[in-house]
Every structure is written in C-alpha cells, then in structure tokens.
Rosetta silent file (secondary structure, phi, psi, omega in degrees, C-alpha in Angstrom):
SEQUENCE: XXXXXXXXXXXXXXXXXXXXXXXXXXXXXXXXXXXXXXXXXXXXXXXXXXXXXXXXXXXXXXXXXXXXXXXXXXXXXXXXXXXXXXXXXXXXXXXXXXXXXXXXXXXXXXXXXXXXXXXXXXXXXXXXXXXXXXXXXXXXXXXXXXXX
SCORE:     score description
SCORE:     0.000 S_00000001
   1 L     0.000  128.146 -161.042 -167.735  154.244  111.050 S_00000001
   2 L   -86.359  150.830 -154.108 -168.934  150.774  112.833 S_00000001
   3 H   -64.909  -56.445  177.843 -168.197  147.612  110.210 S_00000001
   4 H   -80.434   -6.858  170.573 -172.177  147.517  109.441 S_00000001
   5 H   -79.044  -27.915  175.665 -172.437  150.679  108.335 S_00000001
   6 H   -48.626  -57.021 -163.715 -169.318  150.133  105.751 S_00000001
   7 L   -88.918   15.410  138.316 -171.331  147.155  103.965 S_00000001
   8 L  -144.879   57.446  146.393 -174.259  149.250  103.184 S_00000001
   9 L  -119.002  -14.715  173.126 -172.693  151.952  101.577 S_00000001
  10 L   -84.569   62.165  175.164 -170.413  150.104   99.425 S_00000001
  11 L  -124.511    3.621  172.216 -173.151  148.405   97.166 S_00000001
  12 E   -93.931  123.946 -164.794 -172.297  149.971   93.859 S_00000001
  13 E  -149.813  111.126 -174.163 -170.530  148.265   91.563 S_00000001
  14 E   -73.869  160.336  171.477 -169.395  149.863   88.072 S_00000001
  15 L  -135.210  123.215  165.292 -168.614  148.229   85.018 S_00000001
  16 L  -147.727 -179.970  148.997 -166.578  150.165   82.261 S_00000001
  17 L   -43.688  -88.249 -176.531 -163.978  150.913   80.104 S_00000001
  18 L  -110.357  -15.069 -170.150 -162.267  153.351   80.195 S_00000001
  19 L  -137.320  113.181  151.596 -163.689  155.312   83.509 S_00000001
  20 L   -30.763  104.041 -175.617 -165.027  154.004   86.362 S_00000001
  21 L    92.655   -9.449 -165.574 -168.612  153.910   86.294 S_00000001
  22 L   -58.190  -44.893 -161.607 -168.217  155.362   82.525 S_00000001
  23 L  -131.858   30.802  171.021 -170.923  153.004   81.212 S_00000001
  24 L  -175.816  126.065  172.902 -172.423  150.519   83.733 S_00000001
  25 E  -135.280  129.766  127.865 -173.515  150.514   87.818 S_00000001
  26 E   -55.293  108.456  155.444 -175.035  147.797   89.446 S_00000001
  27 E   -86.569   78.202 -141.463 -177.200  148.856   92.153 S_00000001
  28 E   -85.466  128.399  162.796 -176.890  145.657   94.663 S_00000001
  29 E  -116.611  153.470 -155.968 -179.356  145.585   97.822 S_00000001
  30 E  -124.767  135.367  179.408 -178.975  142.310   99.823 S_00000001
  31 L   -73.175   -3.293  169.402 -183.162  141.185  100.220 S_00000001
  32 L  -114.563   27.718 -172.478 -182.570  140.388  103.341 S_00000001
  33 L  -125.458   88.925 -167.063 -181.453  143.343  104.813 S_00000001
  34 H   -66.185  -22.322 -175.677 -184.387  146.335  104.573 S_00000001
  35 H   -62.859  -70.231 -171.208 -181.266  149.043  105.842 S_00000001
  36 H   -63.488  -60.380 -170.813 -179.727  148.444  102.386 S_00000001
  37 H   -59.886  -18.190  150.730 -182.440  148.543  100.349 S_00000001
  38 H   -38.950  -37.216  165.637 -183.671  151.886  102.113 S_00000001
  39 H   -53.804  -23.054 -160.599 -180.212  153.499  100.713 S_00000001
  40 H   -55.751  -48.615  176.100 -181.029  152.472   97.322 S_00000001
  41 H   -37.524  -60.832 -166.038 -182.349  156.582   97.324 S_00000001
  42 H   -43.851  -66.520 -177.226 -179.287  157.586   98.645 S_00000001
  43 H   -43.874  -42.045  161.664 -177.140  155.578   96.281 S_00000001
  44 H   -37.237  -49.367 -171.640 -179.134  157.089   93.267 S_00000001
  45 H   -55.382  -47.422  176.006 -178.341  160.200   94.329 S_00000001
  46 H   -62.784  -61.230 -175.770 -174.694  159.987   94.207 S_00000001
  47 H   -14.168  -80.586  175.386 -175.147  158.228   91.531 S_00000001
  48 H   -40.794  -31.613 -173.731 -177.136  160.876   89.742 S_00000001
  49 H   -68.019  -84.442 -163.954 -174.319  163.381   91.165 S_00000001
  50 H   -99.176   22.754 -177.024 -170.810  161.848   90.287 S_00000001
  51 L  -145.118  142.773 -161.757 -171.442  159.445   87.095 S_00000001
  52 L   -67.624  155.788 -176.030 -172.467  160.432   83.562 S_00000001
  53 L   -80.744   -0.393  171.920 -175.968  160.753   82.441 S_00000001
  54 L  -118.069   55.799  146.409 -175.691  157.523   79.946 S_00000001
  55 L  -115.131  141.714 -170.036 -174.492  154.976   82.314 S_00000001
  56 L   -65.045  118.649 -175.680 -176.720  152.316   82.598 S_00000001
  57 E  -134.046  129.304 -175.604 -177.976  151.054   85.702 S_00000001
  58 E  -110.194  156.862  167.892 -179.683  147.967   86.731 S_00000001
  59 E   -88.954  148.397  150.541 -181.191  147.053   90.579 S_00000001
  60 E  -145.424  148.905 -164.757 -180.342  144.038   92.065 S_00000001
  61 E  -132.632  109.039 -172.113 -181.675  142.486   94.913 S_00000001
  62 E   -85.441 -178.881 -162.353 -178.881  140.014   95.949 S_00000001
  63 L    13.068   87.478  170.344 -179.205  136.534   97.921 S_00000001
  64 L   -94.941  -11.471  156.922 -182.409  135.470   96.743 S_00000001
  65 L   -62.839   -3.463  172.922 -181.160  131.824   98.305 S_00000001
  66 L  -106.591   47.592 -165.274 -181.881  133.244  101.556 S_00000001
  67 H   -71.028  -32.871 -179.551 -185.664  133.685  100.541 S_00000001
  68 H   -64.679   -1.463  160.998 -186.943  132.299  103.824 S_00000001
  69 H   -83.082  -21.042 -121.570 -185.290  135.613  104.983 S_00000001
  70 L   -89.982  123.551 -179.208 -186.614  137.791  103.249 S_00000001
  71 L  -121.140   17.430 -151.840 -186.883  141.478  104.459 S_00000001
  72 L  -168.413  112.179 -178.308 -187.681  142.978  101.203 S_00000001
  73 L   -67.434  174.556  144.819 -190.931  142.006   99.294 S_00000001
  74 L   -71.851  -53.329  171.254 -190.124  141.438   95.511 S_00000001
  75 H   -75.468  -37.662  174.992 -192.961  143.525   94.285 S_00000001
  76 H   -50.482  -45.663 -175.106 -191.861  146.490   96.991 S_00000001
  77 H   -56.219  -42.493 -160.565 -188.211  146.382   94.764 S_00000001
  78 H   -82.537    4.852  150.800 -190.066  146.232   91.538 S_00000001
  79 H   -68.240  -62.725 -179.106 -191.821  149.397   92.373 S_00000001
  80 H   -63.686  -16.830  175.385 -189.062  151.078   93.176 S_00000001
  81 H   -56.877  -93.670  147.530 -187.680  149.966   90.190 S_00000001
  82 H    21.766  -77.912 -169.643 -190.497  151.107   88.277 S_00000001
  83 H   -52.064  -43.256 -168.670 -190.420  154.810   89.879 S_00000001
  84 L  -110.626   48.076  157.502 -186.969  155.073   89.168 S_00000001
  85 L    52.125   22.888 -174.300 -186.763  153.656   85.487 S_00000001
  86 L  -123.718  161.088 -178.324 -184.320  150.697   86.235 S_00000001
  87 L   -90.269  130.831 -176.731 -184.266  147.310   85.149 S_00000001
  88 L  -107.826  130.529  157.482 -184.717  144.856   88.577 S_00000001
  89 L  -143.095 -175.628 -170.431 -183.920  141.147   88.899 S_00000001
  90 E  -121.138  127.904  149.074 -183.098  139.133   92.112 S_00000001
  91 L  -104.688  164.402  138.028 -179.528  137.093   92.157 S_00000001
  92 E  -108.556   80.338  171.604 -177.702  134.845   94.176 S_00000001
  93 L   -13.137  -46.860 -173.135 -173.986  135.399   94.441 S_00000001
  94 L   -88.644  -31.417  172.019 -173.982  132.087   96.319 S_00000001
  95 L  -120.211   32.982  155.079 -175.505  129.460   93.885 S_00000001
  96 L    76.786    5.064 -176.938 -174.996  131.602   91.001 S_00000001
  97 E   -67.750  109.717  157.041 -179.248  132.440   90.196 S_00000001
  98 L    90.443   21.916 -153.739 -179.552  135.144   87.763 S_00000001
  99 L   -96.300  -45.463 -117.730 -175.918  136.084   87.993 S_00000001
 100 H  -133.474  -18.590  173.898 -174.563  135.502   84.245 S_00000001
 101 H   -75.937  -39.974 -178.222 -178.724  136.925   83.443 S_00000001
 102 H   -70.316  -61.833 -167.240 -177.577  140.537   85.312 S_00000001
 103 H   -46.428  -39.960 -177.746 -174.512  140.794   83.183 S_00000001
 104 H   -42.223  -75.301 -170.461 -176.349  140.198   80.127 S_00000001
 105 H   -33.764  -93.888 -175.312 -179.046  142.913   81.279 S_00000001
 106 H   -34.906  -61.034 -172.645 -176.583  145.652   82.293 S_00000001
 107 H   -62.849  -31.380 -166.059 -173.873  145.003   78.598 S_00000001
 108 H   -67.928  -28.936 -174.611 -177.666  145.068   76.850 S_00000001
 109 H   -98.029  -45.561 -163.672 -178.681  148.494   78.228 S_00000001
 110 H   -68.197  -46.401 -177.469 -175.021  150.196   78.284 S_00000001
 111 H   -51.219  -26.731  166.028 -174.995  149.054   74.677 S_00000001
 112 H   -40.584  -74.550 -168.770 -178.583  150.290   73.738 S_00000001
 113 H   -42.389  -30.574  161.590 -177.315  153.611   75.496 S_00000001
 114 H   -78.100  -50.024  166.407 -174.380  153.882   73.517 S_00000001
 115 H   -18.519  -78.032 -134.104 -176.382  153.345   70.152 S_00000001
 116 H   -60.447  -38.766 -139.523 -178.614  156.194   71.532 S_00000001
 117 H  -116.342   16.783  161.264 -175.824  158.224   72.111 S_00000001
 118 H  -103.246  -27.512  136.050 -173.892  157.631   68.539 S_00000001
 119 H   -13.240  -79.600 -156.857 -177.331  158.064   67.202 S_00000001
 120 L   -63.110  -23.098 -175.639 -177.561  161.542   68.963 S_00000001
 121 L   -77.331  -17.884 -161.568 -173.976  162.608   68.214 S_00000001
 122 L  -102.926  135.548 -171.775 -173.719  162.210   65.008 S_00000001
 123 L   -93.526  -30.396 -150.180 -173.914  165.396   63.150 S_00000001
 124 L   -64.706  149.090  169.350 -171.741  164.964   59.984 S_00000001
 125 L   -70.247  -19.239 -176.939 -173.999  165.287   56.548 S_00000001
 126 L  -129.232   35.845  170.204 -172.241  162.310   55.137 S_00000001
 127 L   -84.405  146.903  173.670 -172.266  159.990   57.544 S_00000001
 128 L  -128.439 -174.503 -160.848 -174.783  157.571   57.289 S_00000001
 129 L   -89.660  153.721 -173.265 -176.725  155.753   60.024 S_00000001
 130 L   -88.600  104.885  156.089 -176.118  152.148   61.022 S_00000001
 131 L  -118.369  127.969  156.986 -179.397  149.472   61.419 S_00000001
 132 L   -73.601  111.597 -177.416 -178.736  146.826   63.249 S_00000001
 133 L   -85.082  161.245  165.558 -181.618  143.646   61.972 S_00000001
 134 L    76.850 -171.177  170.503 -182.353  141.064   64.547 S_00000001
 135 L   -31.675   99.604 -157.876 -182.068  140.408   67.933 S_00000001
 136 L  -105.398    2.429  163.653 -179.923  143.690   69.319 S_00000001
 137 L   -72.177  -56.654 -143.654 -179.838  141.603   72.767 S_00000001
 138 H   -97.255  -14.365  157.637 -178.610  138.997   71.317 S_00000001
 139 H  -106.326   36.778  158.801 -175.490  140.885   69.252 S_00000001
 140 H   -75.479  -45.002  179.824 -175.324  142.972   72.213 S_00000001
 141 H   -57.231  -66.205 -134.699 -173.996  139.480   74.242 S_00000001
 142 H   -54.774  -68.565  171.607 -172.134  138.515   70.881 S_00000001
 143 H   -39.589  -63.760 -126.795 -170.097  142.359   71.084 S_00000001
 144 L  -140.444   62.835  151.427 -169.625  142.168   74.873 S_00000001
 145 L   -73.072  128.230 -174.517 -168.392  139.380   76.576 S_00000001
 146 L  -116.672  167.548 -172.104 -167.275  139.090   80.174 S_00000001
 147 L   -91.702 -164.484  166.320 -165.412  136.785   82.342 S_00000001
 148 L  -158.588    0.000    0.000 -166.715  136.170   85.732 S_00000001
C-alpha cells in the first residue's frame, strides 16, 4: 500500500471509554482532498459493520484554513451529512477553528445517546426516570470534559 493511500483510510478517530469506538467516531475528510471525502461511504460502512449501533458520529471536514483549496464544496458535505443523519462542521487542526466546537458536538450527542439508551433500558417497576431542566448541551460540557 503506497503512503497516499494509508492517509485516506485512517480518518476515523474514536473517542471512548471503555472500548474503542464504544461511544464516539469522528469522521475526518481533509476539504481539500475530494479522494477522502469520496471514502466517507466506505468509512460508514465499516463503521456501520464493526462499532455499536449508539456511537455517535459527527463529519468533519478538516483544514478549512486551506479554503482557497478547496476540493470539496461545503454544501456538497452538508448533504451528505444530511443523507446520512450526521452532524457536519468544518475545522482547522492548524489554527484551531471549530476544534474545541467538534468536541463539544460529538460529548453532546454520545451523551444524548446514552440518555436514550438508559431511557430504553430501563425496565425495573421502581425505578424512576431522571429529567434533566435546562440546557442538556450545556450539562452535557459540564459532565464531560476533555483535554486537548
């Protein structure tokens, strides 16, 4: 396998616990490259394949500082987005745009996802259910802080 083929299959990048991939994938496409974002199917697939049906996954469309570059429209991503249910934003890795905005996104959905899925589990008659008032973004950052 030639060097370019390596960097765009390696564009998934889990975030968990306890399991790799248990509760969060990034799905990174670099915007100026149309070969990686063409994969993004591919990547899905596996995805869909070898990772649990509740882990959360956002799109990213990486080095948006190289916009003058650009091989990948913004609205073409957000389609694909769209089709395939994911949340999309554009970063930059290199001056940090939208970086510290993806984590947020991604701990906001795997926490939603967990709700849903303590929500769905729980069976016992005398348990009783938790609501969370306010902002559930805003104690999802509160819960879930990361370093970078």
């Amino acid at each position: 396998m030639h060097h370019d083929e390596y960097d765009y299959m390696f564009k998934i990048v889990f975030a968990g616990d306890s399991e790799v991939g248990k509760t969060g994938a990034f799905l990174v496409y670099d915007i100026t490259n149309r070969r990686s974002f063409e994969n993004l199917k591919l990547w899905l697939k596996e995805l869909s394949q070898y990772a649990d049906d509740q882990v959360a996954i956002l799109l990213v469309g990486n080095k948006s500082d190289l916009r003058h570059l650009r091989a990948v429209p913004t609205d073409e991503a957000k389609v694909f987005a769209d089709k395939n249910n994911l949340p999309f934003i554009e970063t930059s890795a290199l001056d940090s745009t939208n970086v510290e905005i993806a984590f947020h996104k991604i701990m906001t959905n795997i926490f939603k996802k967990q709700i849903n899925l303590i929500k769905k589990n729980t069976d016992d008659k005398n348990s009783r259910p938790v609501t969370l008032e306010g902002d559930e973004e805003q104690f999802a950052l509160k819960k879930f802080t990361c370093c970078y």
